[in-house]
Short mmCIF file of N, CA and C in Angstrom, two decimals:
data_model
loop_
_atom_site.label_atom_id
_atom_site.label_comp_id
_atom_site.label_asym_id
_atom_site.label_seq_id
_atom_site.Cartn_x
_atom_site.Cartn_y
_atom_site.Cartn_z
N UNK A 1 -12.42 -27.24 -23.26
CA UNK A 1 -12.70 -26.88 -21.97
C UNK A 1 -11.52 -26.78 -21.14
N UNK A 2 -10.36 -27.44 -21.45
CA UNK A 2 -9.19 -27.42 -21.06
C UNK A 2 -8.56 -25.78 -20.95
N UNK A 3 -8.81 -25.22 -22.13
CA UNK A 3 -8.44 -23.91 -22.33
C UNK A 3 -9.08 -23.01 -21.47
N UNK A 4 -10.22 -23.16 -21.24
CA UNK A 4 -11.23 -22.24 -20.51
C UNK A 4 -10.95 -22.33 -19.25
N UNK A 5 -10.44 -23.50 -18.72
CA UNK A 5 -10.10 -23.67 -17.08
C UNK A 5 -8.78 -22.68 -16.96
N UNK A 6 -7.96 -22.44 -17.64
CA UNK A 6 -6.93 -21.44 -17.66
C UNK A 6 -7.47 -20.04 -17.66
N UNK A 7 -8.71 -19.86 -17.91
CA UNK A 7 -9.15 -18.40 -17.54
C UNK A 7 -9.93 -18.40 -16.70
N UNK A 8 -10.26 -19.49 -15.94
CA UNK A 8 -11.40 -19.60 -14.64
C UNK A 8 -10.30 -19.15 -13.56
N UNK A 9 -10.77 -17.97 -12.75
CA UNK A 9 -10.15 -17.85 -11.35
C UNK A 9 -10.41 -18.80 -10.52
N UNK A 10 -9.45 -19.06 -9.45
CA UNK A 10 -9.81 -19.87 -8.23
C UNK A 10 -10.72 -19.27 -7.42
N UNK A 11 -10.74 -18.05 -7.60
CA UNK A 11 -11.97 -17.41 -6.44
C UNK A 11 -12.36 -15.97 -7.14
N UNK A 12 -13.60 -15.67 -7.21
CA UNK A 12 -14.32 -14.85 -7.66
C UNK A 12 -15.00 -14.05 -6.87
N UNK A 13 -14.19 -12.59 -6.47
CA UNK A 13 -15.12 -11.69 -5.36
C UNK A 13 -15.61 -10.27 -6.15
N UNK A 14 -16.18 -9.72 -5.34
CA UNK A 14 -16.96 -8.23 -6.22
C UNK A 14 -15.70 -7.27 -5.82
N UNK A 15 -14.92 -7.23 -4.97
CA UNK A 15 -13.63 -6.25 -5.05
C UNK A 15 -12.64 -6.65 -3.88
N UNK A 16 -11.46 -5.83 -3.85
CA UNK A 16 -10.46 -6.31 -2.71
C UNK A 16 -10.81 -6.49 -1.49
N UNK A 17 -11.77 -5.96 -1.18
CA UNK A 17 -12.27 -5.74 0.38
C UNK A 17 -13.15 -7.00 0.70
N UNK A 18 -13.56 -7.86 -0.44
CA UNK A 18 -14.47 -8.80 0.08
C UNK A 18 -13.48 -10.16 0.05
N UNK A 19 -12.25 -9.93 0.00
CA UNK A 19 -11.47 -11.21 -0.01
C UNK A 19 -11.26 -11.56 1.79
N UNK A 20 -11.17 -12.53 2.13
CA UNK A 20 -10.74 -12.98 3.64
C UNK A 20 -9.26 -13.29 3.74
N UNK A 21 -8.42 -12.13 4.01
CA UNK A 21 -7.01 -12.26 3.95
C UNK A 21 -6.62 -12.98 5.20
N UNK A 22 -7.31 -12.95 6.31
CA UNK A 22 -6.76 -13.57 7.57
C UNK A 22 -6.94 -14.93 7.11
N UNK A 23 -8.12 -15.28 6.64
CA UNK A 23 -8.36 -16.83 6.30
C UNK A 23 -7.22 -17.34 5.26
N UNK A 24 -6.79 -16.64 4.38
CA UNK A 24 -5.93 -16.98 3.41
C UNK A 24 -4.61 -17.19 4.05
N UNK A 25 -4.20 -16.22 5.12
CA UNK A 25 -2.86 -16.25 5.68
C UNK A 25 -3.24 -17.69 6.60
N UNK A 26 -3.94 -18.00 7.13
CA UNK A 26 -4.28 -19.42 7.95
C UNK A 26 -3.97 -20.49 7.36
N UNK A 27 -4.50 -20.39 5.44
CA UNK A 27 -4.27 -21.54 4.70
C UNK A 27 -2.82 -21.48 4.48
N UNK A 28 -2.14 -20.77 4.55
CA UNK A 28 -0.44 -20.90 4.33
C UNK A 28 0.23 -19.71 3.24
N UNK A 29 -0.94 -19.02 2.79
CA UNK A 29 -0.42 -17.91 1.88
C UNK A 29 0.18 -16.76 2.81
N UNK A 30 1.42 -16.32 1.81
CA UNK A 30 2.65 -15.48 2.51
C UNK A 30 2.55 -14.25 1.77
N UNK A 31 2.07 -14.52 0.70
CA UNK A 31 2.46 -13.00 -0.51
C UNK A 31 1.08 -12.93 -1.27
N UNK A 32 1.04 -11.62 -1.71
CA UNK A 32 -0.09 -11.35 -2.37
C UNK A 32 0.40 -10.45 -3.76
N UNK A 33 0.14 -10.64 -4.86
CA UNK A 33 0.48 -10.01 -5.83
C UNK A 33 -0.79 -9.33 -6.51
N UNK A 34 -0.69 -8.23 -6.79
CA UNK A 34 -1.89 -7.30 -7.11
C UNK A 34 -1.69 -6.58 -8.56
N UNK A 35 -2.63 -6.52 -9.34
CA UNK A 35 -2.69 -5.85 -10.60
C UNK A 35 -3.11 -4.29 -9.81
N UNK A 36 -2.94 -3.10 -10.39
CA UNK A 36 -3.19 -1.86 -10.04
C UNK A 36 -4.41 -1.23 -10.49
N UNK A 37 -4.25 -1.16 -11.96
CA UNK A 37 -5.49 -0.33 -12.45
C UNK A 37 -6.79 -1.01 -12.44
N UNK A 38 -7.84 -0.44 -11.99
CA UNK A 38 -9.11 -0.96 -12.15
C UNK A 38 -9.36 -2.50 -11.04
N UNK A 39 -8.19 -2.46 -10.30
CA UNK A 39 -8.26 -3.58 -9.23
C UNK A 39 -7.91 -2.91 -7.99
N UNK A 40 -6.96 -1.87 -7.61
CA UNK A 40 -6.85 -1.08 -6.45
C UNK A 40 -7.22 0.17 -6.85
N UNK A 41 -7.27 0.68 -7.99
CA UNK A 41 -7.77 2.10 -8.04
C UNK A 41 -7.96 2.23 -9.53
N UNK A 42 -8.76 3.52 -9.68
CA UNK A 42 -9.28 3.56 -11.22
C UNK A 42 -8.10 3.61 -12.04
N UNK A 43 -7.95 3.79 -13.30
CA UNK A 43 -6.96 3.60 -14.38
C UNK A 43 -6.31 5.05 -14.19
N UNK A 44 -5.17 4.91 -13.95
CA UNK A 44 -4.15 6.19 -14.02
C UNK A 44 -4.26 6.98 -12.53
N UNK A 45 -4.90 6.65 -11.22
CA UNK A 45 -5.00 7.59 -10.43
C UNK A 45 -3.70 7.14 -9.37
N UNK A 46 -3.56 8.13 -8.49
CA UNK A 46 -2.63 7.79 -7.48
C UNK A 46 -3.10 7.29 -6.33
N UNK A 47 -2.15 6.53 -5.67
CA UNK A 47 -2.55 5.99 -4.47
C UNK A 47 -3.10 7.05 -3.56
N UNK A 48 -4.54 6.54 -2.80
CA UNK A 48 -4.93 7.34 -1.82
C UNK A 48 -4.68 6.62 -0.35
N UNK A 49 -5.23 7.32 0.36
CA UNK A 49 -5.28 6.96 1.94
C UNK A 49 -5.72 5.57 2.04
N UNK A 50 -7.10 5.22 1.53
CA UNK A 50 -7.37 3.87 1.65
C UNK A 50 -6.50 2.89 1.07
N UNK A 51 -5.92 3.12 0.02
CA UNK A 51 -4.75 2.18 -0.49
C UNK A 51 -3.61 2.07 0.41
N UNK A 52 -2.96 3.17 0.76
CA UNK A 52 -1.80 2.96 1.76
C UNK A 52 -2.37 2.18 3.20
N UNK A 53 -3.54 2.36 3.66
CA UNK A 53 -4.17 1.48 4.58
C UNK A 53 -4.43 0.35 4.69
N UNK A 54 -4.69 0.07 3.41
CA UNK A 54 -5.02 -1.40 3.18
C UNK A 54 -4.20 -2.16 2.91
N UNK A 55 -2.94 -1.88 2.38
CA UNK A 55 -1.70 -2.10 2.22
C UNK A 55 -0.95 -2.59 3.78
N UNK A 56 -1.19 -1.50 4.51
CA UNK A 56 -0.62 -1.39 6.10
C UNK A 56 -0.99 -2.66 6.69
N UNK A 57 -2.60 -2.84 6.47
CA UNK A 57 -3.34 -3.76 7.00
C UNK A 57 -2.72 -5.33 6.66
N UNK A 58 -2.44 -5.13 5.43
CA UNK A 58 -1.93 -6.70 5.08
C UNK A 58 -0.46 -6.90 5.53
N UNK A 59 0.40 -6.07 5.68
CA UNK A 59 1.31 -6.41 6.15
C UNK A 59 1.30 -6.57 7.58
N UNK A 60 0.36 -6.18 8.20
CA UNK A 60 0.21 -6.57 9.70
C UNK A 60 -0.34 -7.94 10.12
N UNK A 61 -1.02 -8.31 8.97
CA UNK A 61 -1.54 -9.95 9.05
C UNK A 61 -0.03 -10.56 8.71
N UNK A 62 0.58 -9.92 8.09
CA UNK A 62 1.75 -11.09 7.65
C UNK A 62 2.34 -10.90 6.41
N UNK A 63 1.46 -10.47 5.61
CA UNK A 63 1.65 -10.77 3.95
C UNK A 63 2.84 -9.79 3.35
N UNK A 64 3.67 -10.55 2.41
CA UNK A 64 4.30 -9.60 1.50
C UNK A 64 3.74 -9.28 0.22
N UNK A 65 3.75 -8.16 -0.14
CA UNK A 65 3.16 -7.77 -1.23
C UNK A 65 4.03 -7.58 -2.63
N UNK A 66 3.49 -7.50 -3.70
CA UNK A 66 4.18 -7.08 -4.71
C UNK A 66 3.25 -6.34 -6.07
N UNK A 67 3.46 -5.44 -6.60
CA UNK A 67 2.38 -4.99 -7.91
C UNK A 67 3.07 -5.47 -9.04
N UNK A 68 2.08 -6.16 -9.91
CA UNK A 68 2.56 -6.67 -11.22
C UNK A 68 1.43 -5.82 -12.03
N UNK A 69 2.29 -5.00 -13.02
CA UNK A 69 1.62 -4.36 -13.94
C UNK A 69 2.32 -4.17 -15.31
N UNK A 70 1.39 -4.07 -16.57
CA UNK A 70 1.85 -4.05 -17.68
C UNK A 70 2.13 -2.57 -17.99
N UNK A 71 1.73 -2.06 -17.08
CA UNK A 71 2.10 -0.20 -17.47
C UNK A 71 3.47 -0.08 -17.43
N UNK A 72 3.99 1.18 -17.53
CA UNK A 72 5.43 1.69 -17.60
C UNK A 72 5.63 1.91 -16.14
N UNK A 73 6.90 2.19 -15.91
CA UNK A 73 7.54 2.32 -14.65
C UNK A 73 7.02 3.72 -14.17
N UNK A 74 6.84 4.58 -14.98
CA UNK A 74 6.41 5.87 -14.18
C UNK A 74 5.06 6.12 -14.03
N UNK A 75 4.18 5.20 -14.18
CA UNK A 75 2.85 4.84 -13.44
C UNK A 75 3.00 3.94 -12.47
N UNK A 76 3.88 2.80 -12.21
CA UNK A 76 3.82 1.90 -11.59
C UNK A 76 4.47 2.15 -10.16
N UNK A 77 5.60 2.79 -10.32
CA UNK A 77 6.59 3.23 -9.53
C UNK A 77 5.97 4.29 -8.18
N UNK A 78 5.35 5.40 -8.63
CA UNK A 78 4.81 6.31 -7.69
C UNK A 78 3.72 5.47 -6.59
N UNK A 79 2.98 4.72 -7.51
CA UNK A 79 1.85 4.05 -6.48
C UNK A 79 2.64 3.10 -5.62
N UNK A 80 3.61 2.22 -6.03
CA UNK A 80 4.20 1.33 -5.12
C UNK A 80 4.90 2.03 -4.20
N UNK A 81 5.59 2.80 -4.25
CA UNK A 81 6.08 3.83 -3.49
C UNK A 81 5.13 4.10 -2.19
N UNK A 82 4.18 4.81 -2.77
CA UNK A 82 2.97 5.38 -1.64
C UNK A 82 2.42 4.19 -0.88
N UNK A 83 2.33 3.07 -1.49
CA UNK A 83 1.70 1.71 -0.62
C UNK A 83 2.75 0.86 -0.07
N UNK A 84 4.02 1.20 -0.22
CA UNK A 84 5.45 0.56 0.43
C UNK A 84 5.43 -1.11 0.06
N UNK A 85 5.20 -1.31 -1.61
CA UNK A 85 5.41 -2.55 -2.22
C UNK A 85 6.36 -2.46 -3.27
N UNK A 86 7.06 -3.73 -3.26
CA UNK A 86 7.86 -3.81 -4.50
C UNK A 86 7.07 -3.85 -5.61
N UNK A 87 7.67 -4.03 -6.84
CA UNK A 87 6.88 -3.73 -8.23
C UNK A 87 7.56 -4.17 -9.34
N UNK A 88 6.52 -4.69 -10.22
CA UNK A 88 7.29 -5.36 -11.68
C UNK A 88 6.49 -4.70 -12.54
N UNK A 89 7.04 -3.63 -13.52
CA UNK A 89 6.41 -2.97 -14.38
C UNK A 89 6.59 -3.74 -15.77
N UNK A 90 5.54 -3.39 -16.95
CA UNK A 90 5.87 -4.02 -18.01
C UNK A 90 6.19 -5.47 -17.75
N UNK A 91 5.16 -6.01 -17.10
CA UNK A 91 5.14 -7.55 -16.70
C UNK A 91 4.83 -8.37 -17.70
N UNK A 92 4.36 -7.84 -18.87
CA UNK A 92 3.86 -8.67 -20.13
C UNK A 92 3.04 -9.71 -19.83
N UNK A 93 1.87 -9.49 -18.85
CA UNK A 93 0.89 -10.27 -18.67
C UNK A 93 -0.01 -10.64 -19.78
N UNK A 94 -0.10 -11.95 -20.21
CA UNK A 94 -0.36 -13.19 -19.32
C UNK A 94 0.80 -13.80 -19.30
N UNK A 95 1.85 -13.46 -19.65
CA UNK A 95 3.20 -14.18 -19.54
C UNK A 95 3.48 -14.44 -18.22
N UNK A 96 3.91 -15.74 -17.99
CA UNK A 96 4.28 -15.89 -16.55
C UNK A 96 5.30 -15.53 -16.02
N UNK A 97 6.37 -14.81 -16.59
CA UNK A 97 7.53 -14.23 -16.23
C UNK A 97 7.53 -13.23 -15.35
N UNK A 98 6.38 -12.18 -15.17
CA UNK A 98 6.45 -11.22 -14.42
C UNK A 98 5.85 -11.75 -12.80
N UNK A 99 5.09 -12.89 -12.86
CA UNK A 99 4.64 -13.40 -11.52
C UNK A 99 5.77 -14.10 -11.13
N UNK A 100 6.70 -14.88 -11.91
CA UNK A 100 7.78 -15.45 -11.23
C UNK A 100 8.61 -14.49 -10.90
N UNK A 101 8.94 -13.50 -11.41
CA UNK A 101 10.02 -12.45 -10.96
C UNK A 101 9.61 -11.92 -9.68
N UNK A 102 8.25 -11.74 -9.31
CA UNK A 102 7.65 -11.09 -8.10
C UNK A 102 7.77 -11.94 -7.35
N UNK A 103 7.51 -13.53 -7.23
CA UNK A 103 7.78 -14.45 -6.26
C UNK A 103 9.14 -14.60 -5.82
N UNK A 104 10.07 -14.36 -6.85
CA UNK A 104 11.56 -14.34 -6.62
C UNK A 104 12.14 -13.08 -5.70
N UNK A 105 11.32 -11.96 -6.05
CA UNK A 105 11.56 -10.62 -5.66
C UNK A 105 11.09 -10.91 -3.74
N UNK A 106 10.16 -11.38 -3.80
CA UNK A 106 9.41 -11.67 -2.59
C UNK A 106 10.07 -12.95 -1.37
N UNK A 107 10.75 -13.53 -2.42
CA UNK A 107 11.15 -14.89 -1.76
C UNK A 107 10.18 -15.86 -1.38
N UNK A 108 9.39 -16.39 -2.16
CA UNK A 108 8.23 -17.30 -2.01
C UNK A 108 8.03 -17.83 -2.91
N UNK A 109 7.26 -19.12 -2.55
CA UNK A 109 6.94 -20.08 -3.64
C UNK A 109 5.55 -19.77 -3.96
N UNK A 110 5.35 -20.55 -5.18
CA UNK A 110 3.99 -20.42 -5.75
C UNK A 110 2.87 -21.01 -4.85
N UNK A 111 2.95 -22.01 -4.07
CA UNK A 111 1.98 -22.35 -3.18
C UNK A 111 1.93 -21.32 -2.03
N UNK A 112 2.65 -20.41 -1.80
CA UNK A 112 2.68 -19.51 -0.89
C UNK A 112 2.03 -17.96 -1.28
N UNK A 113 1.62 -18.28 -2.59
CA UNK A 113 1.31 -16.75 -3.33
C UNK A 113 0.02 -16.83 -3.70
N UNK A 114 -0.78 -15.68 -4.04
CA UNK A 114 -1.90 -15.62 -4.56
C UNK A 114 -2.15 -14.23 -5.34
N UNK A 115 -2.48 -14.23 -6.44
CA UNK A 115 -2.61 -12.90 -7.18
C UNK A 115 -4.01 -12.15 -7.42
N UNK A 116 -4.31 -11.00 -7.43
CA UNK A 116 -5.64 -10.44 -7.58
C UNK A 116 -5.61 -9.43 -8.59
N UNK A 117 -6.52 -9.51 -9.63
CA UNK A 117 -6.54 -8.63 -10.63
C UNK A 117 -8.10 -8.49 -11.03
N UNK A 118 -8.28 -7.50 -12.15
CA UNK A 118 -9.66 -7.51 -12.67
C UNK A 118 -9.90 -8.12 -14.17
N UNK A 119 -8.74 -8.24 -14.62
CA UNK A 119 -8.96 -8.92 -16.23
C UNK A 119 -8.70 -10.59 -16.45
N UNK A 120 -9.53 -11.05 -16.88
CA UNK A 120 -9.22 -12.48 -17.27
C UNK A 120 -8.21 -12.86 -18.06
N UNK A 121 -8.40 -12.31 -19.23
CA UNK A 121 -7.17 -12.67 -20.40
C UNK A 121 -5.82 -11.90 -20.21
N UNK A 122 -5.71 -11.40 -18.97
CA UNK A 122 -4.21 -10.92 -18.54
C UNK A 122 -3.81 -11.40 -17.27
N UNK A 123 -4.57 -10.95 -16.49
CA UNK A 123 -4.28 -10.98 -14.87
C UNK A 123 -4.51 -12.73 -14.58
N UNK A 124 -5.63 -13.25 -14.65
CA UNK A 124 -6.25 -14.38 -14.36
C UNK A 124 -5.40 -15.59 -15.37
N UNK A 125 -5.44 -15.56 -16.31
CA UNK A 125 -4.42 -16.49 -17.39
C UNK A 125 -3.14 -16.12 -16.96
N UNK A 126 -2.54 -15.08 -16.70
CA UNK A 126 -1.05 -15.10 -16.36
C UNK A 126 -0.98 -15.85 -14.94
N UNK A 127 -1.64 -15.35 -14.14
CA UNK A 127 -1.60 -16.30 -12.80
C UNK A 127 -1.74 -17.74 -12.71
N UNK A 128 -2.74 -18.10 -13.52
CA UNK A 128 -2.89 -19.56 -13.75
C UNK A 128 -1.62 -20.10 -14.43
N UNK A 129 -1.34 -19.54 -15.56
CA UNK A 129 -0.04 -20.12 -16.30
C UNK A 129 1.14 -20.35 -15.06
N UNK A 130 1.33 -18.94 -14.27
CA UNK A 130 2.48 -19.20 -13.47
C UNK A 130 2.37 -20.33 -11.87
N UNK A 131 0.94 -21.12 -12.16
CA UNK A 131 0.59 -21.60 -11.15
C UNK A 131 0.36 -21.10 -9.85
N UNK A 132 -0.20 -20.01 -9.99
CA UNK A 132 -0.46 -19.11 -8.58
C UNK A 132 -1.73 -19.04 -8.51
N UNK A 133 -2.46 -19.19 -7.40
CA UNK A 133 -3.96 -19.14 -6.80
C UNK A 133 -4.53 -17.82 -7.46
N UNK A 134 -5.29 -17.91 -7.94
CA UNK A 134 -5.96 -16.59 -8.91
C UNK A 134 -7.04 -16.06 -8.20
N UNK A 135 -7.30 -14.99 -8.18
CA UNK A 135 -8.52 -14.13 -7.71
C UNK A 135 -9.04 -13.19 -8.43
N UNK A 136 -10.37 -13.01 -9.10
CA UNK A 136 -10.73 -12.08 -9.75
C UNK A 136 -11.65 -11.24 -9.31
N UNK A 137 -11.59 -10.03 -9.18
CA UNK A 137 -12.37 -9.09 -8.84
C UNK A 137 -13.12 -8.34 -9.82
N UNK A 138 -14.18 -7.51 -9.63
CA UNK A 138 -14.86 -6.73 -10.55
C UNK A 138 -13.84 -5.50 -10.83
N UNK A 139 -13.76 -4.96 -12.13
CA UNK A 139 -13.57 -3.90 -12.37
C UNK A 139 -14.12 -2.56 -11.37
N UNK A 140 -13.04 -1.78 -11.06
CA UNK A 140 -13.66 -0.51 -10.01
C UNK A 140 -14.56 0.25 -10.97
N UNK A 141 -13.81 0.76 -12.23
CA UNK A 141 -14.71 1.56 -13.04
C UNK A 141 -15.04 1.18 -14.60
N UNK A 142 -16.08 1.46 -14.82
CA UNK A 142 -16.73 0.83 -16.34
C UNK A 142 -15.72 1.61 -17.31
N UNK A 143 -15.12 3.02 -17.11
CA UNK A 143 -14.73 3.60 -18.11
C UNK A 143 -13.33 3.29 -18.52
N UNK A 144 -12.97 2.42 -19.58
CA UNK A 144 -11.86 1.96 -20.02
C UNK A 144 -11.55 2.32 -21.53
N UNK A 145 -10.37 1.79 -21.81
CA UNK A 145 -9.81 2.29 -23.12
C UNK A 145 -10.47 0.96 -23.94
N UNK A 146 -10.73 1.46 -25.12
CA UNK A 146 -11.22 0.61 -26.08
C UNK A 146 -11.16 -0.96 -26.48
N UNK A 147 -9.63 -1.18 -26.43
CA UNK A 147 -9.24 -2.58 -26.36
C UNK A 147 -9.64 -3.39 -24.94
N UNK A 148 -9.72 -2.76 -24.06
CA UNK A 148 -10.22 -3.48 -22.67
C UNK A 148 -11.60 -3.56 -23.02
N UNK A 149 -12.37 -2.58 -23.44
CA UNK A 149 -13.87 -2.69 -23.62
C UNK A 149 -14.07 -4.00 -24.31
N UNK A 150 -13.47 -4.15 -25.39
CA UNK A 150 -13.69 -5.37 -26.09
C UNK A 150 -13.43 -6.54 -25.70
N UNK A 151 -12.32 -6.63 -24.65
CA UNK A 151 -12.06 -7.62 -24.11
C UNK A 151 -13.02 -8.04 -22.76
N UNK A 152 -13.64 -6.93 -22.41
CA UNK A 152 -14.56 -7.30 -21.32
C UNK A 152 -15.96 -8.20 -21.93
N UNK A 153 -16.07 -7.71 -23.24
CA UNK A 153 -17.06 -8.47 -23.99
C UNK A 153 -16.89 -9.96 -23.84
N UNK A 154 -15.70 -10.60 -24.31
CA UNK A 154 -15.43 -11.82 -24.06
C UNK A 154 -15.32 -12.39 -22.80
N UNK A 155 -14.99 -11.71 -21.88
CA UNK A 155 -14.72 -11.91 -20.62
C UNK A 155 -15.97 -12.22 -19.80
N UNK A 156 -17.18 -11.72 -20.46
CA UNK A 156 -18.53 -12.09 -19.84
C UNK A 156 -18.77 -13.48 -20.26
N UNK A 157 -18.60 -13.86 -21.52
CA UNK A 157 -18.69 -15.27 -22.15
C UNK A 157 -18.02 -16.09 -21.05
N UNK A 158 -16.66 -15.91 -20.71
CA UNK A 158 -15.84 -16.91 -19.60
C UNK A 158 -16.43 -16.89 -18.24
N UNK A 159 -17.04 -15.84 -17.94
CA UNK A 159 -17.64 -15.73 -16.49
C UNK A 159 -19.20 -16.47 -16.78
N UNK A 160 -19.72 -16.44 -17.75
CA UNK A 160 -20.94 -17.32 -17.73
C UNK A 160 -20.74 -18.81 -17.71
N UNK A 161 -19.49 -19.30 -18.24
CA UNK A 161 -19.28 -20.58 -18.11
C UNK A 161 -18.51 -20.87 -16.82
N UNK A 162 -17.78 -19.82 -16.29
CA UNK A 162 -17.20 -20.33 -14.86
C UNK A 162 -18.35 -20.32 -13.69
N UNK A 163 -19.34 -19.49 -14.13
CA UNK A 163 -20.42 -19.70 -13.07
C UNK A 163 -21.37 -20.69 -13.04
N UNK A 164 -21.50 -21.51 -14.40
CA UNK A 164 -22.22 -22.87 -14.54
C UNK A 164 -21.27 -23.80 -13.61
N UNK A 165 -19.87 -23.50 -14.03
CA UNK A 165 -19.09 -24.66 -13.24
C UNK A 165 -19.35 -24.40 -11.75
N UNK A 166 -19.21 -23.63 -11.22
CA UNK A 166 -19.16 -22.98 -10.00
C UNK A 166 -20.80 -23.64 -9.37
N UNK A 167 -21.64 -23.32 -10.14
CA UNK A 167 -22.85 -24.14 -9.58
C UNK A 167 -22.90 -25.36 -9.69
N UNK A 168 -22.47 -25.89 -10.41
CA UNK A 168 -22.25 -27.35 -10.66
C UNK A 168 -21.79 -28.09 -9.37
N UNK A 169 -20.32 -27.48 -9.25
CA UNK A 169 -19.60 -27.72 -8.01
C UNK A 169 -20.41 -27.57 -6.54
N UNK A 170 -21.29 -26.58 -6.49
CA UNK A 170 -21.70 -26.23 -5.51
C UNK A 170 -23.20 -27.47 -5.13
N UNK A 171 -23.68 -27.71 -6.35
CA UNK A 171 -24.85 -28.51 -6.49
C UNK A 171 -24.18 -29.90 -5.99
N UNK A 172 -23.03 -30.51 -6.57
CA UNK A 172 -22.49 -31.77 -6.40
C UNK A 172 -22.26 -31.85 -4.71
N UNK A 173 -21.66 -30.73 -4.33
CA UNK A 173 -21.26 -30.79 -2.82
C UNK A 173 -22.35 -30.88 -2.03
N UNK A 174 -23.43 -30.57 -2.37
CA UNK A 174 -24.85 -31.05 -1.42
C UNK A 174 -25.45 -32.30 -1.56
N UNK A 175 -24.88 -32.80 -2.40
CA UNK A 175 -25.32 -34.35 -2.73
C UNK A 175 -24.70 -35.18 -2.04
#
């Protein structure tokens, strides 16, 4: 079960818009690390007006942001430029090195940082390995490459046990 805990997110939301960013800022978080594909936009698409406005709203709250992707620079750089955020490409998630590099880039500590992504076996596991608060969101699009489709099957198993754990915690909180 200890291994499973490395796969469990600290928070699970439907999408990026369901997260209480002002509340997170009030709790002392100052930086947000984001995955791109299927978290902020569909796989391979450019940043659109809603992405640009979203990152502007985060900066207005006071957040620093950094994009962390396993993708190549030619994919990550244009998206990052459009939303006005630094980035780490070829991050080698779930390795913690990309997360640490992002925090160093933003000059923030682990306890001031949270990560948002859509994949358990790369995004969430990596954030947890780096000691960063992890937020899992549902993938934007069901159309994915075959290796991700296979991982999604195993993610459903992890989410099943995660939901049991959350239900147990809620039940204990009522007692």
